[in-house]
Short mmCIF file of N, CA and C in Angstrom, two decimals:
data_model
loop_
_atom_site.label_atom_id
_atom_site.label_comp_id
_atom_site.label_asym_id
_atom_site.label_seq_id
_atom_site.Cartn_x
_atom_site.Cartn_y
_atom_site.Cartn_z
N MET A 22 17.33 -3.81 27.95
CA MET A 22 16.14 -3.19 27.35
C MET A 22 16.51 -2.66 25.95
N THR A 23 15.74 -3.15 24.97
CA THR A 23 16.05 -2.76 23.59
C THR A 23 15.42 -1.41 23.26
N GLU A 24 16.10 -0.70 22.39
CA GLU A 24 15.58 0.58 21.94
C GLU A 24 14.37 0.36 21.03
N PRO A 25 13.32 1.18 21.19
CA PRO A 25 12.17 1.03 20.28
C PRO A 25 12.60 1.34 18.86
N GLN A 26 12.05 0.57 17.94
CA GLN A 26 12.38 0.78 16.53
C GLN A 26 11.75 2.08 16.04
N GLU A 27 12.49 2.76 15.19
CA GLU A 27 11.97 3.97 14.56
C GLU A 27 10.83 3.58 13.62
N PRO A 28 9.69 4.28 13.70
CA PRO A 28 8.59 3.98 12.76
C PRO A 28 9.07 4.08 11.32
N ARG A 29 8.52 3.25 10.47
CA ARG A 29 8.90 3.25 9.07
C ARG A 29 8.06 4.30 8.33
N TRP A 30 8.42 5.56 8.52
CA TRP A 30 7.66 6.64 7.90
C TRP A 30 7.79 6.57 6.38
N LEU A 31 6.75 7.04 5.70
CA LEU A 31 6.79 7.07 4.24
C LEU A 31 7.69 8.21 3.78
N SER A 32 8.41 7.93 2.72
CA SER A 32 9.19 9.00 2.09
C SER A 32 8.25 9.93 1.34
N ALA A 33 8.77 11.04 0.90
CA ALA A 33 7.95 11.98 0.12
C ALA A 33 7.45 11.31 -1.15
N GLU A 34 8.31 10.53 -1.80
CA GLU A 34 7.91 9.84 -3.02
C GLU A 34 6.81 8.81 -2.74
N GLN A 35 6.98 8.06 -1.65
CA GLN A 35 5.96 7.08 -1.28
C GLN A 35 4.64 7.73 -0.92
N THR A 36 4.69 8.82 -0.19
CA THR A 36 3.47 9.55 0.17
C THR A 36 2.74 10.03 -1.08
N ALA A 37 3.52 10.53 -2.05
CA ALA A 37 2.92 11.03 -3.29
C ALA A 37 2.22 9.92 -4.06
N ALA A 38 2.67 8.67 -3.91
CA ALA A 38 2.00 7.53 -4.56
C ALA A 38 0.87 6.98 -3.69
N TRP A 39 1.06 7.03 -2.37
CA TRP A 39 0.09 6.44 -1.43
C TRP A 39 -1.23 7.20 -1.44
N LEU A 40 -1.18 8.51 -1.45
CA LEU A 40 -2.41 9.30 -1.36
C LEU A 40 -3.36 9.03 -2.54
N PRO A 41 -2.88 9.00 -3.78
CA PRO A 41 -3.79 8.65 -4.88
C PRO A 41 -4.31 7.21 -4.78
N LEU A 42 -3.47 6.28 -4.30
CA LEU A 42 -3.93 4.90 -4.16
C LEU A 42 -5.08 4.81 -3.18
N ILE A 43 -4.95 5.48 -2.04
CA ILE A 43 -6.04 5.50 -1.06
C ILE A 43 -7.27 6.16 -1.66
N GLY A 44 -7.06 7.23 -2.43
CA GLY A 44 -8.19 7.88 -3.09
C GLY A 44 -8.92 6.93 -4.03
N VAL A 45 -8.16 6.13 -4.79
CA VAL A 45 -8.77 5.16 -5.71
C VAL A 45 -9.58 4.12 -4.95
N THR A 46 -8.98 3.58 -3.87
CA THR A 46 -9.70 2.54 -3.14
C THR A 46 -10.94 3.08 -2.44
N THR A 47 -10.98 4.38 -2.20
CA THR A 47 -12.16 5.00 -1.58
C THR A 47 -13.20 5.39 -2.61
N TRP A 48 -12.77 6.09 -3.65
CA TRP A 48 -13.72 6.73 -4.55
C TRP A 48 -14.12 5.91 -5.76
N LEU A 49 -13.24 5.00 -6.23
CA LEU A 49 -13.64 4.17 -7.38
C LEU A 49 -14.79 3.23 -7.04
N PRO A 50 -14.76 2.50 -5.91
CA PRO A 50 -15.92 1.67 -5.57
C PRO A 50 -17.20 2.49 -5.43
N ALA A 51 -17.09 3.69 -4.87
CA ALA A 51 -18.28 4.54 -4.71
C ALA A 51 -18.83 4.95 -6.07
N ALA A 52 -17.95 5.26 -7.02
CA ALA A 52 -18.41 5.66 -8.35
C ALA A 52 -19.05 4.49 -9.08
N LEU A 53 -18.48 3.30 -8.96
CA LEU A 53 -19.08 2.12 -9.59
C LEU A 53 -20.42 1.79 -8.96
N ASP A 54 -20.49 1.94 -7.65
CA ASP A 54 -21.74 1.70 -6.93
C ASP A 54 -22.83 2.68 -7.39
N ALA A 55 -22.46 3.94 -7.57
CA ALA A 55 -23.44 4.96 -7.99
C ALA A 55 -24.00 4.63 -9.37
N GLN A 56 -23.13 4.20 -10.30
CA GLN A 56 -23.60 3.86 -11.65
C GLN A 56 -24.56 2.68 -11.61
N LEU A 57 -24.22 1.64 -10.84
CA LEU A 57 -25.08 0.47 -10.78
C LEU A 57 -26.41 0.77 -10.10
N GLN A 58 -26.38 1.58 -9.05
CA GLN A 58 -27.63 1.93 -8.38
C GLN A 58 -28.52 2.77 -9.31
N ARG A 59 -27.89 3.69 -10.04
CA ARG A 59 -28.65 4.57 -10.93
C ARG A 59 -29.25 3.78 -12.11
N ASP A 60 -28.44 2.94 -12.73
CA ASP A 60 -28.85 2.30 -13.98
C ASP A 60 -29.48 0.93 -13.81
N ALA A 61 -29.17 0.24 -12.70
CA ALA A 61 -29.64 -1.13 -12.54
C ALA A 61 -30.38 -1.39 -11.24
N GLY A 62 -30.39 -0.40 -10.33
CA GLY A 62 -31.12 -0.57 -9.08
C GLY A 62 -30.49 -1.59 -8.15
N MET A 63 -29.16 -1.71 -8.20
CA MET A 63 -28.49 -2.63 -7.29
C MET A 63 -27.14 -2.05 -6.90
N THR A 64 -26.58 -2.59 -5.82
CA THR A 64 -25.27 -2.13 -5.37
C THR A 64 -24.17 -2.90 -6.11
N HIS A 65 -22.95 -2.39 -5.97
CA HIS A 65 -21.80 -3.05 -6.59
C HIS A 65 -21.62 -4.45 -6.04
N VAL A 66 -21.80 -4.63 -4.75
CA VAL A 66 -21.63 -5.96 -4.16
C VAL A 66 -22.73 -6.90 -4.61
N GLU A 67 -23.96 -6.40 -4.76
CA GLU A 67 -25.05 -7.24 -5.27
C GLU A 67 -24.77 -7.68 -6.70
N TYR A 68 -24.28 -6.74 -7.50
CA TYR A 68 -23.94 -7.10 -8.87
C TYR A 68 -22.80 -8.12 -8.90
N GLY A 69 -21.83 -7.95 -8.03
CA GLY A 69 -20.74 -8.91 -7.96
C GLY A 69 -21.24 -10.32 -7.67
N VAL A 70 -22.18 -10.45 -6.73
CA VAL A 70 -22.74 -11.77 -6.40
C VAL A 70 -23.41 -12.36 -7.62
N LEU A 71 -24.25 -11.59 -8.30
CA LEU A 71 -24.95 -12.10 -9.48
C LEU A 71 -23.98 -12.44 -10.60
N ALA A 72 -22.99 -11.57 -10.83
CA ALA A 72 -22.03 -11.81 -11.91
C ALA A 72 -21.20 -13.05 -11.64
N TRP A 73 -20.76 -13.24 -10.38
CA TRP A 73 -19.96 -14.42 -10.07
C TRP A 73 -20.80 -15.68 -10.22
N LEU A 74 -22.08 -15.63 -9.84
CA LEU A 74 -22.95 -16.78 -10.08
C LEU A 74 -23.10 -17.05 -11.56
N SER A 75 -23.19 -16.00 -12.37
CA SER A 75 -23.35 -16.18 -13.81
C SER A 75 -22.15 -16.87 -14.44
N MET A 76 -20.99 -16.76 -13.81
CA MET A 76 -19.77 -17.37 -14.33
C MET A 76 -19.45 -18.70 -13.66
N SER A 77 -20.30 -19.13 -12.73
CA SER A 77 -20.07 -20.39 -12.03
C SER A 77 -20.72 -21.54 -12.79
N PRO A 78 -20.18 -22.75 -12.65
CA PRO A 78 -20.82 -23.90 -13.29
C PRO A 78 -22.27 -24.04 -12.86
N ASP A 79 -23.15 -24.20 -13.83
CA ASP A 79 -24.60 -24.31 -13.58
C ASP A 79 -25.17 -23.08 -12.87
N ARG A 80 -24.42 -21.97 -12.94
CA ARG A 80 -24.85 -20.71 -12.30
C ARG A 80 -25.15 -20.92 -10.82
N THR A 81 -24.34 -21.74 -10.19
CA THR A 81 -24.56 -22.14 -8.79
C THR A 81 -23.23 -22.12 -8.05
N ALA A 82 -23.25 -21.64 -6.80
CA ALA A 82 -22.04 -21.66 -5.97
C ALA A 82 -22.45 -21.71 -4.51
N ARG A 83 -21.55 -22.23 -3.69
CA ARG A 83 -21.81 -22.24 -2.25
C ARG A 83 -21.76 -20.82 -1.71
N MET A 84 -22.62 -20.55 -0.74
CA MET A 84 -22.64 -19.23 -0.12
C MET A 84 -21.28 -18.90 0.49
N SER A 85 -20.62 -19.89 1.08
CA SER A 85 -19.32 -19.64 1.71
C SER A 85 -18.29 -19.22 0.67
N GLU A 86 -18.36 -19.78 -0.53
CA GLU A 86 -17.43 -19.43 -1.59
C GLU A 86 -17.68 -17.99 -2.05
N ILE A 87 -18.95 -17.63 -2.20
CA ILE A 87 -19.28 -16.26 -2.62
C ILE A 87 -18.84 -15.27 -1.56
N ALA A 88 -19.07 -15.59 -0.29
CA ALA A 88 -18.67 -14.69 0.80
C ALA A 88 -17.17 -14.43 0.77
N ALA A 89 -16.38 -15.48 0.52
CA ALA A 89 -14.93 -15.32 0.47
C ALA A 89 -14.53 -14.43 -0.69
N ARG A 90 -15.15 -14.61 -1.84
CA ARG A 90 -14.80 -13.82 -3.01
C ARG A 90 -15.25 -12.37 -2.88
N ALA A 91 -16.38 -12.17 -2.23
CA ALA A 91 -16.90 -10.81 -2.07
C ALA A 91 -16.30 -10.12 -0.85
N ASN A 92 -15.52 -10.86 -0.04
CA ASN A 92 -14.91 -10.32 1.18
C ASN A 92 -15.97 -9.80 2.15
N VAL A 93 -17.03 -10.59 2.32
CA VAL A 93 -18.07 -10.27 3.31
C VAL A 93 -18.28 -11.51 4.17
N ASN A 94 -18.78 -11.32 5.39
CA ASN A 94 -19.07 -12.48 6.21
C ASN A 94 -20.41 -13.09 5.80
N LEU A 95 -20.67 -14.29 6.29
CA LEU A 95 -21.88 -15.01 5.85
C LEU A 95 -23.16 -14.30 6.25
N SER A 96 -23.16 -13.64 7.42
CA SER A 96 -24.39 -12.95 7.83
C SER A 96 -24.68 -11.77 6.91
N HIS A 97 -23.63 -11.05 6.51
CA HIS A 97 -23.81 -9.94 5.55
C HIS A 97 -24.28 -10.48 4.21
N LEU A 98 -23.66 -11.58 3.75
CA LEU A 98 -24.08 -12.17 2.48
C LEU A 98 -25.52 -12.66 2.55
N SER A 99 -25.94 -13.16 3.70
CA SER A 99 -27.33 -13.62 3.84
C SER A 99 -28.30 -12.46 3.65
N ARG A 100 -27.95 -11.28 4.15
CA ARG A 100 -28.82 -10.11 3.95
C ARG A 100 -28.85 -9.70 2.47
N ILE A 101 -27.68 -9.77 1.81
CA ILE A 101 -27.62 -9.47 0.39
C ILE A 101 -28.48 -10.48 -0.38
N ALA A 102 -28.32 -11.76 -0.04
CA ALA A 102 -29.07 -12.82 -0.72
C ALA A 102 -30.57 -12.64 -0.54
N ALA A 103 -30.98 -12.23 0.64
CA ALA A 103 -32.41 -12.02 0.89
C ALA A 103 -32.96 -10.93 -0.03
N ARG A 104 -32.19 -9.86 -0.22
CA ARG A 104 -32.63 -8.79 -1.14
C ARG A 104 -32.71 -9.29 -2.58
N LEU A 105 -31.72 -10.08 -2.98
CA LEU A 105 -31.72 -10.60 -4.35
C LEU A 105 -32.83 -11.61 -4.56
N GLU A 106 -33.11 -12.42 -3.54
CA GLU A 106 -34.23 -13.37 -3.63
C GLU A 106 -35.57 -12.64 -3.74
N LYS A 107 -35.71 -11.56 -2.98
CA LYS A 107 -36.96 -10.79 -3.01
C LYS A 107 -37.24 -10.24 -4.41
N ARG A 108 -36.17 -9.94 -5.15
CA ARG A 108 -36.33 -9.43 -6.52
C ARG A 108 -36.41 -10.55 -7.55
N GLY A 109 -36.27 -11.78 -7.09
CA GLY A 109 -36.38 -12.91 -8.00
C GLY A 109 -35.12 -13.21 -8.79
N TRP A 110 -33.98 -12.67 -8.36
CA TRP A 110 -32.74 -12.80 -9.12
C TRP A 110 -31.89 -14.00 -8.71
N MET A 111 -32.11 -14.51 -7.53
CA MET A 111 -31.40 -15.71 -7.09
C MET A 111 -32.25 -16.45 -6.07
N ARG A 112 -31.88 -17.69 -5.81
CA ARG A 112 -32.54 -18.46 -4.76
C ARG A 112 -31.50 -19.27 -4.01
N ARG A 113 -31.84 -19.62 -2.78
CA ARG A 113 -30.96 -20.44 -1.97
C ARG A 113 -31.56 -21.82 -1.79
N THR A 114 -30.70 -22.82 -1.75
CA THR A 114 -31.15 -24.20 -1.59
C THR A 114 -30.09 -24.99 -0.84
N PRO A 115 -30.49 -26.00 -0.05
CA PRO A 115 -29.48 -26.80 0.65
C PRO A 115 -28.57 -27.51 -0.36
N ASP A 116 -27.31 -27.65 0.00
CA ASP A 116 -26.36 -28.37 -0.83
C ASP A 116 -26.60 -29.87 -0.65
N PRO A 117 -26.98 -30.59 -1.72
CA PRO A 117 -27.27 -32.02 -1.56
C PRO A 117 -26.04 -32.84 -1.16
N GLN A 118 -24.84 -32.30 -1.39
CA GLN A 118 -23.62 -33.03 -1.04
C GLN A 118 -23.14 -32.71 0.39
N ASP A 119 -23.70 -31.68 0.99
CA ASP A 119 -23.30 -31.28 2.35
C ASP A 119 -24.46 -30.53 2.98
N GLY A 120 -25.17 -31.21 3.87
CA GLY A 120 -26.36 -30.63 4.48
C GLY A 120 -26.10 -29.38 5.29
N ARG A 121 -24.83 -29.13 5.64
CA ARG A 121 -24.50 -27.93 6.41
C ARG A 121 -24.31 -26.72 5.52
N ALA A 122 -24.16 -26.94 4.23
CA ALA A 122 -23.86 -25.85 3.29
C ALA A 122 -25.11 -25.43 2.53
N THR A 123 -25.10 -24.20 2.08
CA THR A 123 -26.20 -23.65 1.29
C THR A 123 -25.67 -23.21 -0.07
N LEU A 124 -26.43 -23.53 -1.10
CA LEU A 124 -26.08 -23.12 -2.45
C LEU A 124 -26.88 -21.88 -2.85
N ALA A 125 -26.23 -20.99 -3.57
CA ALA A 125 -26.91 -19.87 -4.21
C ALA A 125 -27.05 -20.20 -5.68
N VAL A 126 -28.23 -19.98 -6.22
CA VAL A 126 -28.51 -20.32 -7.61
C VAL A 126 -29.04 -19.08 -8.32
N LEU A 127 -28.44 -18.74 -9.44
CA LEU A 127 -28.91 -17.62 -10.24
C LEU A 127 -30.16 -18.04 -11.00
N THR A 128 -31.24 -17.28 -10.86
CA THR A 128 -32.48 -17.59 -11.57
C THR A 128 -32.40 -17.05 -13.00
N GLU A 129 -33.38 -17.42 -13.82
CA GLU A 129 -33.44 -16.88 -15.18
C GLU A 129 -33.59 -15.36 -15.15
N GLN A 130 -34.40 -14.87 -14.21
CA GLN A 130 -34.54 -13.42 -14.06
C GLN A 130 -33.22 -12.77 -13.69
N GLY A 131 -32.47 -13.45 -12.81
CA GLY A 131 -31.17 -12.94 -12.41
C GLY A 131 -30.20 -12.94 -13.57
N TRP A 132 -30.24 -14.00 -14.36
CA TRP A 132 -29.41 -14.09 -15.56
C TRP A 132 -29.71 -12.92 -16.50
N ASP A 133 -30.99 -12.68 -16.73
CA ASP A 133 -31.38 -11.58 -17.61
C ASP A 133 -30.91 -10.23 -17.05
N LYS A 134 -30.93 -10.11 -15.72
CA LYS A 134 -30.48 -8.86 -15.09
C LYS A 134 -28.98 -8.66 -15.29
N VAL A 135 -28.20 -9.72 -15.14
CA VAL A 135 -26.76 -9.61 -15.38
C VAL A 135 -26.49 -9.22 -16.83
N VAL A 136 -27.18 -9.88 -17.75
CA VAL A 136 -27.01 -9.59 -19.18
C VAL A 136 -27.33 -8.12 -19.48
N ALA A 137 -28.40 -7.62 -18.88
CA ALA A 137 -28.80 -6.23 -19.12
C ALA A 137 -27.86 -5.23 -18.45
N THR A 138 -27.25 -5.62 -17.34
CA THR A 138 -26.45 -4.70 -16.53
C THR A 138 -24.99 -4.65 -16.95
N ALA A 139 -24.46 -5.77 -17.43
CA ALA A 139 -23.02 -5.88 -17.71
C ALA A 139 -22.49 -4.82 -18.68
N PRO A 140 -23.17 -4.53 -19.80
CA PRO A 140 -22.59 -3.54 -20.73
C PRO A 140 -22.40 -2.16 -20.11
N GLY A 141 -23.38 -1.68 -19.36
CA GLY A 141 -23.25 -0.37 -18.73
C GLY A 141 -22.16 -0.34 -17.69
N HIS A 142 -22.03 -1.43 -16.93
CA HIS A 142 -20.98 -1.50 -15.91
C HIS A 142 -19.60 -1.53 -16.56
N ALA A 143 -19.46 -2.33 -17.62
CA ALA A 143 -18.18 -2.39 -18.32
C ALA A 143 -17.82 -1.04 -18.91
N SER A 144 -18.81 -0.34 -19.45
CA SER A 144 -18.55 0.99 -20.01
C SER A 144 -18.08 1.97 -18.94
N GLU A 145 -18.65 1.85 -17.74
CA GLU A 145 -18.24 2.73 -16.64
C GLU A 145 -16.82 2.42 -16.19
N VAL A 146 -16.46 1.13 -16.17
CA VAL A 146 -15.08 0.76 -15.85
C VAL A 146 -14.13 1.33 -16.90
N GLN A 147 -14.53 1.24 -18.16
CA GLN A 147 -13.70 1.83 -19.22
C GLN A 147 -13.55 3.33 -19.00
N ARG A 148 -14.67 4.02 -18.73
CA ARG A 148 -14.66 5.48 -18.60
C ARG A 148 -13.80 5.93 -17.41
N LEU A 149 -13.95 5.24 -16.29
CA LEU A 149 -13.27 5.67 -15.07
C LEU A 149 -11.81 5.24 -15.01
N VAL A 150 -11.48 4.14 -15.66
CA VAL A 150 -10.14 3.58 -15.51
C VAL A 150 -9.38 3.54 -16.84
N PHE A 151 -9.83 2.71 -17.75
CA PHE A 151 -8.99 2.37 -18.89
C PHE A 151 -8.93 3.43 -19.98
N ASP A 152 -9.91 4.32 -20.04
CA ASP A 152 -9.84 5.41 -21.02
C ASP A 152 -8.66 6.34 -20.76
N HIS A 153 -8.13 6.30 -19.55
CA HIS A 153 -7.07 7.22 -19.16
C HIS A 153 -5.68 6.56 -19.18
N LEU A 154 -5.61 5.30 -19.63
CA LEU A 154 -4.37 4.55 -19.55
C LEU A 154 -3.95 4.04 -20.93
N SER A 155 -2.66 4.01 -21.16
CA SER A 155 -2.13 3.37 -22.36
C SER A 155 -2.04 1.87 -22.11
N SER A 156 -1.75 1.12 -23.17
CA SER A 156 -1.56 -0.33 -23.01
C SER A 156 -0.42 -0.62 -22.03
N ALA A 157 0.64 0.18 -22.12
CA ALA A 157 1.76 -0.01 -21.19
C ALA A 157 1.33 0.29 -19.76
N ASP A 158 0.50 1.32 -19.59
CA ASP A 158 -0.02 1.65 -18.26
C ASP A 158 -0.82 0.49 -17.68
N VAL A 159 -1.65 -0.13 -18.53
CA VAL A 159 -2.49 -1.23 -18.07
C VAL A 159 -1.62 -2.40 -17.62
N ARG A 160 -0.60 -2.72 -18.38
CA ARG A 160 0.30 -3.81 -17.99
C ARG A 160 1.00 -3.49 -16.67
N HIS A 161 1.43 -2.24 -16.53
CA HIS A 161 2.09 -1.82 -15.29
C HIS A 161 1.12 -1.85 -14.12
N LEU A 162 -0.10 -1.38 -14.35
CA LEU A 162 -1.14 -1.41 -13.31
C LEU A 162 -1.36 -2.83 -12.82
N ARG A 163 -1.43 -3.75 -13.75
CA ARG A 163 -1.64 -5.15 -13.36
C ARG A 163 -0.50 -5.64 -12.48
N ARG A 164 0.74 -5.38 -12.89
CA ARG A 164 1.89 -5.85 -12.10
C ARG A 164 1.87 -5.25 -10.70
N VAL A 165 1.62 -3.95 -10.62
CA VAL A 165 1.64 -3.26 -9.33
C VAL A 165 0.53 -3.77 -8.41
N THR A 166 -0.68 -3.85 -8.94
CA THR A 166 -1.81 -4.26 -8.10
C THR A 166 -1.70 -5.72 -7.69
N GLU A 167 -1.15 -6.57 -8.55
CA GLU A 167 -0.95 -7.97 -8.16
C GLU A 167 0.02 -8.08 -6.99
N ARG A 168 1.10 -7.29 -7.03
CA ARG A 168 2.07 -7.34 -5.93
C ARG A 168 1.46 -6.84 -4.62
N ILE A 169 0.68 -5.76 -4.70
CA ILE A 169 0.04 -5.24 -3.49
C ILE A 169 -0.97 -6.24 -2.95
N LEU A 170 -1.74 -6.82 -3.85
CA LEU A 170 -2.75 -7.78 -3.43
C LEU A 170 -2.12 -9.00 -2.77
N GLN A 171 -1.02 -9.49 -3.32
CA GLN A 171 -0.36 -10.65 -2.73
C GLN A 171 0.22 -10.34 -1.35
N ALA A 172 0.64 -9.09 -1.14
CA ALA A 172 1.12 -8.70 0.19
C ALA A 172 -0.04 -8.56 1.17
N ALA A 173 -1.16 -8.01 0.70
CA ALA A 173 -2.32 -7.79 1.58
C ALA A 173 -3.05 -9.08 1.88
N LYS A 174 -3.05 -10.00 0.91
CA LYS A 174 -3.75 -11.27 1.09
C LYS A 174 -2.89 -12.39 0.51
N PRO A 175 -1.89 -12.85 1.28
CA PRO A 175 -0.91 -13.80 0.74
C PRO A 175 -1.51 -15.11 0.25
N ASP A 176 -2.67 -15.52 0.81
CA ASP A 176 -3.24 -16.80 0.42
C ASP A 176 -4.10 -16.71 -0.83
N VAL A 177 -4.21 -15.51 -1.43
CA VAL A 177 -5.06 -15.38 -2.60
C VAL A 177 -4.40 -16.04 -3.80
N CYS A 178 -5.21 -16.72 -4.61
CA CYS A 178 -4.72 -17.32 -5.85
C CYS A 178 -5.18 -16.40 -6.98
N LEU A 179 -4.23 -15.71 -7.59
CA LEU A 179 -4.59 -14.71 -8.59
C LEU A 179 -5.36 -15.30 -9.76
N SER A 180 -5.08 -16.54 -10.11
CA SER A 180 -5.77 -17.14 -11.25
C SER A 180 -7.23 -17.47 -10.93
N GLU A 181 -7.59 -17.45 -9.63
CA GLU A 181 -8.95 -17.78 -9.25
C GLU A 181 -9.74 -16.56 -8.79
N LEU A 182 -9.16 -15.38 -8.96
CA LEU A 182 -9.90 -14.18 -8.58
C LEU A 182 -11.12 -14.02 -9.46
N PRO A 183 -12.19 -13.44 -8.91
CA PRO A 183 -13.36 -13.12 -9.75
C PRO A 183 -13.01 -11.94 -10.64
N THR A 184 -12.29 -12.21 -11.72
CA THR A 184 -11.65 -11.14 -12.48
C THR A 184 -12.59 -10.38 -13.38
N ALA A 185 -13.79 -10.87 -13.59
CA ALA A 185 -14.60 -10.21 -14.59
C ALA A 185 -16.04 -9.97 -14.15
N PRO A 186 -16.25 -9.31 -13.00
CA PRO A 186 -17.64 -9.03 -12.62
C PRO A 186 -18.31 -8.07 -13.58
N CYS A 187 -17.52 -7.40 -14.46
CA CYS A 187 -18.14 -6.52 -15.44
C CYS A 187 -18.30 -7.20 -16.78
N LEU A 188 -17.94 -8.50 -16.86
CA LEU A 188 -18.05 -9.24 -18.11
C LEU A 188 -18.95 -10.45 -17.91
N LEU A 189 -19.39 -10.98 -19.02
CA LEU A 189 -20.15 -12.22 -18.99
C LEU A 189 -19.28 -13.35 -19.51
N ALA A 190 -19.59 -14.57 -19.08
CA ALA A 190 -18.90 -15.72 -19.63
C ALA A 190 -19.08 -15.75 -21.14
N GLU A 191 -18.07 -16.19 -21.86
CA GLU A 191 -18.09 -16.15 -23.32
C GLU A 191 -19.30 -16.89 -23.88
N ARG A 192 -19.61 -18.05 -23.30
CA ARG A 192 -20.75 -18.81 -23.82
C ARG A 192 -22.05 -18.04 -23.63
N SER A 193 -22.12 -17.23 -22.56
CA SER A 193 -23.33 -16.46 -22.30
C SER A 193 -23.51 -15.38 -23.35
N VAL A 194 -22.42 -14.71 -23.68
CA VAL A 194 -22.49 -13.65 -24.67
C VAL A 194 -22.90 -14.22 -26.02
N ARG A 195 -22.30 -15.38 -26.38
CA ARG A 195 -22.63 -16.00 -27.66
C ARG A 195 -24.08 -16.41 -27.70
N ALA A 196 -24.54 -17.04 -26.60
CA ALA A 196 -25.89 -17.58 -26.59
C ALA A 196 -26.94 -16.48 -26.72
N LEU A 197 -26.67 -15.33 -26.16
CA LEU A 197 -27.67 -14.26 -26.14
C LEU A 197 -27.38 -13.16 -27.14
N GLY A 198 -26.27 -13.26 -27.86
CA GLY A 198 -25.94 -12.25 -28.85
C GLY A 198 -25.72 -10.89 -28.24
N VAL A 199 -25.16 -10.86 -27.01
CA VAL A 199 -24.95 -9.60 -26.32
C VAL A 199 -23.51 -9.15 -26.49
N ARG A 200 -23.29 -7.90 -26.87
CA ARG A 200 -21.94 -7.33 -26.87
C ARG A 200 -21.71 -6.76 -25.49
N VAL A 201 -20.67 -7.20 -24.83
CA VAL A 201 -20.42 -6.76 -23.46
C VAL A 201 -20.14 -5.27 -23.43
N ALA A 202 -19.21 -4.80 -24.17
CA ALA A 202 -18.93 -3.37 -24.23
C ALA A 202 -17.94 -3.13 -25.35
N ALA A 203 -18.07 -2.01 -26.01
CA ALA A 203 -17.16 -1.68 -27.10
C ALA A 203 -15.73 -1.60 -26.57
N GLY A 204 -14.82 -2.23 -27.31
CA GLY A 204 -13.42 -2.12 -26.94
C GLY A 204 -12.92 -3.18 -26.00
N LEU A 205 -13.81 -4.02 -25.45
CA LEU A 205 -13.35 -5.09 -24.57
C LEU A 205 -13.21 -6.36 -25.37
N SER A 206 -12.11 -7.06 -25.20
CA SER A 206 -11.95 -8.35 -25.86
C SER A 206 -12.89 -9.35 -25.20
N ALA A 207 -13.22 -10.39 -25.96
CA ALA A 207 -14.11 -11.42 -25.41
C ALA A 207 -13.41 -12.15 -24.29
N PRO A 208 -14.12 -12.44 -23.20
CA PRO A 208 -13.49 -13.20 -22.12
C PRO A 208 -13.22 -14.63 -22.57
N ARG A 209 -12.22 -15.26 -21.99
CA ARG A 209 -11.99 -16.67 -22.21
C ARG A 209 -12.00 -17.35 -20.85
N HIS A 210 -12.10 -18.66 -20.85
CA HIS A 210 -12.11 -19.40 -19.59
C HIS A 210 -10.74 -20.00 -19.33
N ASP A 211 -10.31 -19.96 -18.08
CA ASP A 211 -8.99 -20.50 -17.73
C ASP A 211 -9.08 -21.84 -17.04
N GLY A 212 -10.27 -22.47 -17.09
CA GLY A 212 -10.43 -23.78 -16.48
C GLY A 212 -10.90 -23.74 -15.03
N THR A 213 -11.02 -22.54 -14.47
CA THR A 213 -11.46 -22.44 -13.07
C THR A 213 -12.92 -22.01 -12.96
N GLY A 214 -13.57 -21.81 -14.12
CA GLY A 214 -14.93 -21.30 -14.08
C GLY A 214 -14.98 -19.79 -14.03
N ILE A 215 -13.81 -19.15 -14.12
CA ILE A 215 -13.73 -17.70 -14.07
C ILE A 215 -13.37 -17.19 -15.45
N SER A 216 -14.01 -16.11 -15.87
CA SER A 216 -13.64 -15.51 -17.14
C SER A 216 -12.49 -14.57 -16.93
N VAL A 217 -11.55 -14.59 -17.87
CA VAL A 217 -10.41 -13.69 -17.76
C VAL A 217 -10.28 -12.92 -19.06
N ILE A 218 -9.72 -11.71 -18.95
CA ILE A 218 -9.57 -10.86 -20.13
C ILE A 218 -8.32 -11.28 -20.89
N THR A 219 -8.45 -11.45 -22.19
CA THR A 219 -7.31 -11.82 -23.01
C THR A 219 -6.58 -10.57 -23.46
#
């Protein structure tokens, strides 16, 4: 009979880092959600769906792909989609290449909503996060969060993450003459249909 392993308790140093991290994962999404509900009448997850569609080819993506990126199941996404359809911001249609799949399509109204919402959301991200960090802090934050994310979700491809739900695709900004937010560099495309910050 083997001895039970001693639990891997956190050290004092680890605990001091862990508690703020848990606080961030709890309170930052709530703060972003509050800003979007107040200023745009939508939740953070609803905005994420619209923003990811805005950055997809032809503003269209499979519902299963959106569900994976938003980390929600298909039934939850269907309820979100129903709310967005009711507001005229997106529509669902069968995938002509696969009758079992459903496509989500961003409407013109939805496009206009993303354009109107993105600057305020980006400003809130700046206010809550980046206004408090140096350039070195930002680089360190990226390294740390990438390592944690890869441990939590080993199959994730970092280059394909929906990295810019607070930004618009570069062509969109140019076409509409919209400044995303003061101090943010223009997004570029990395070939995956996702905008990334330079």
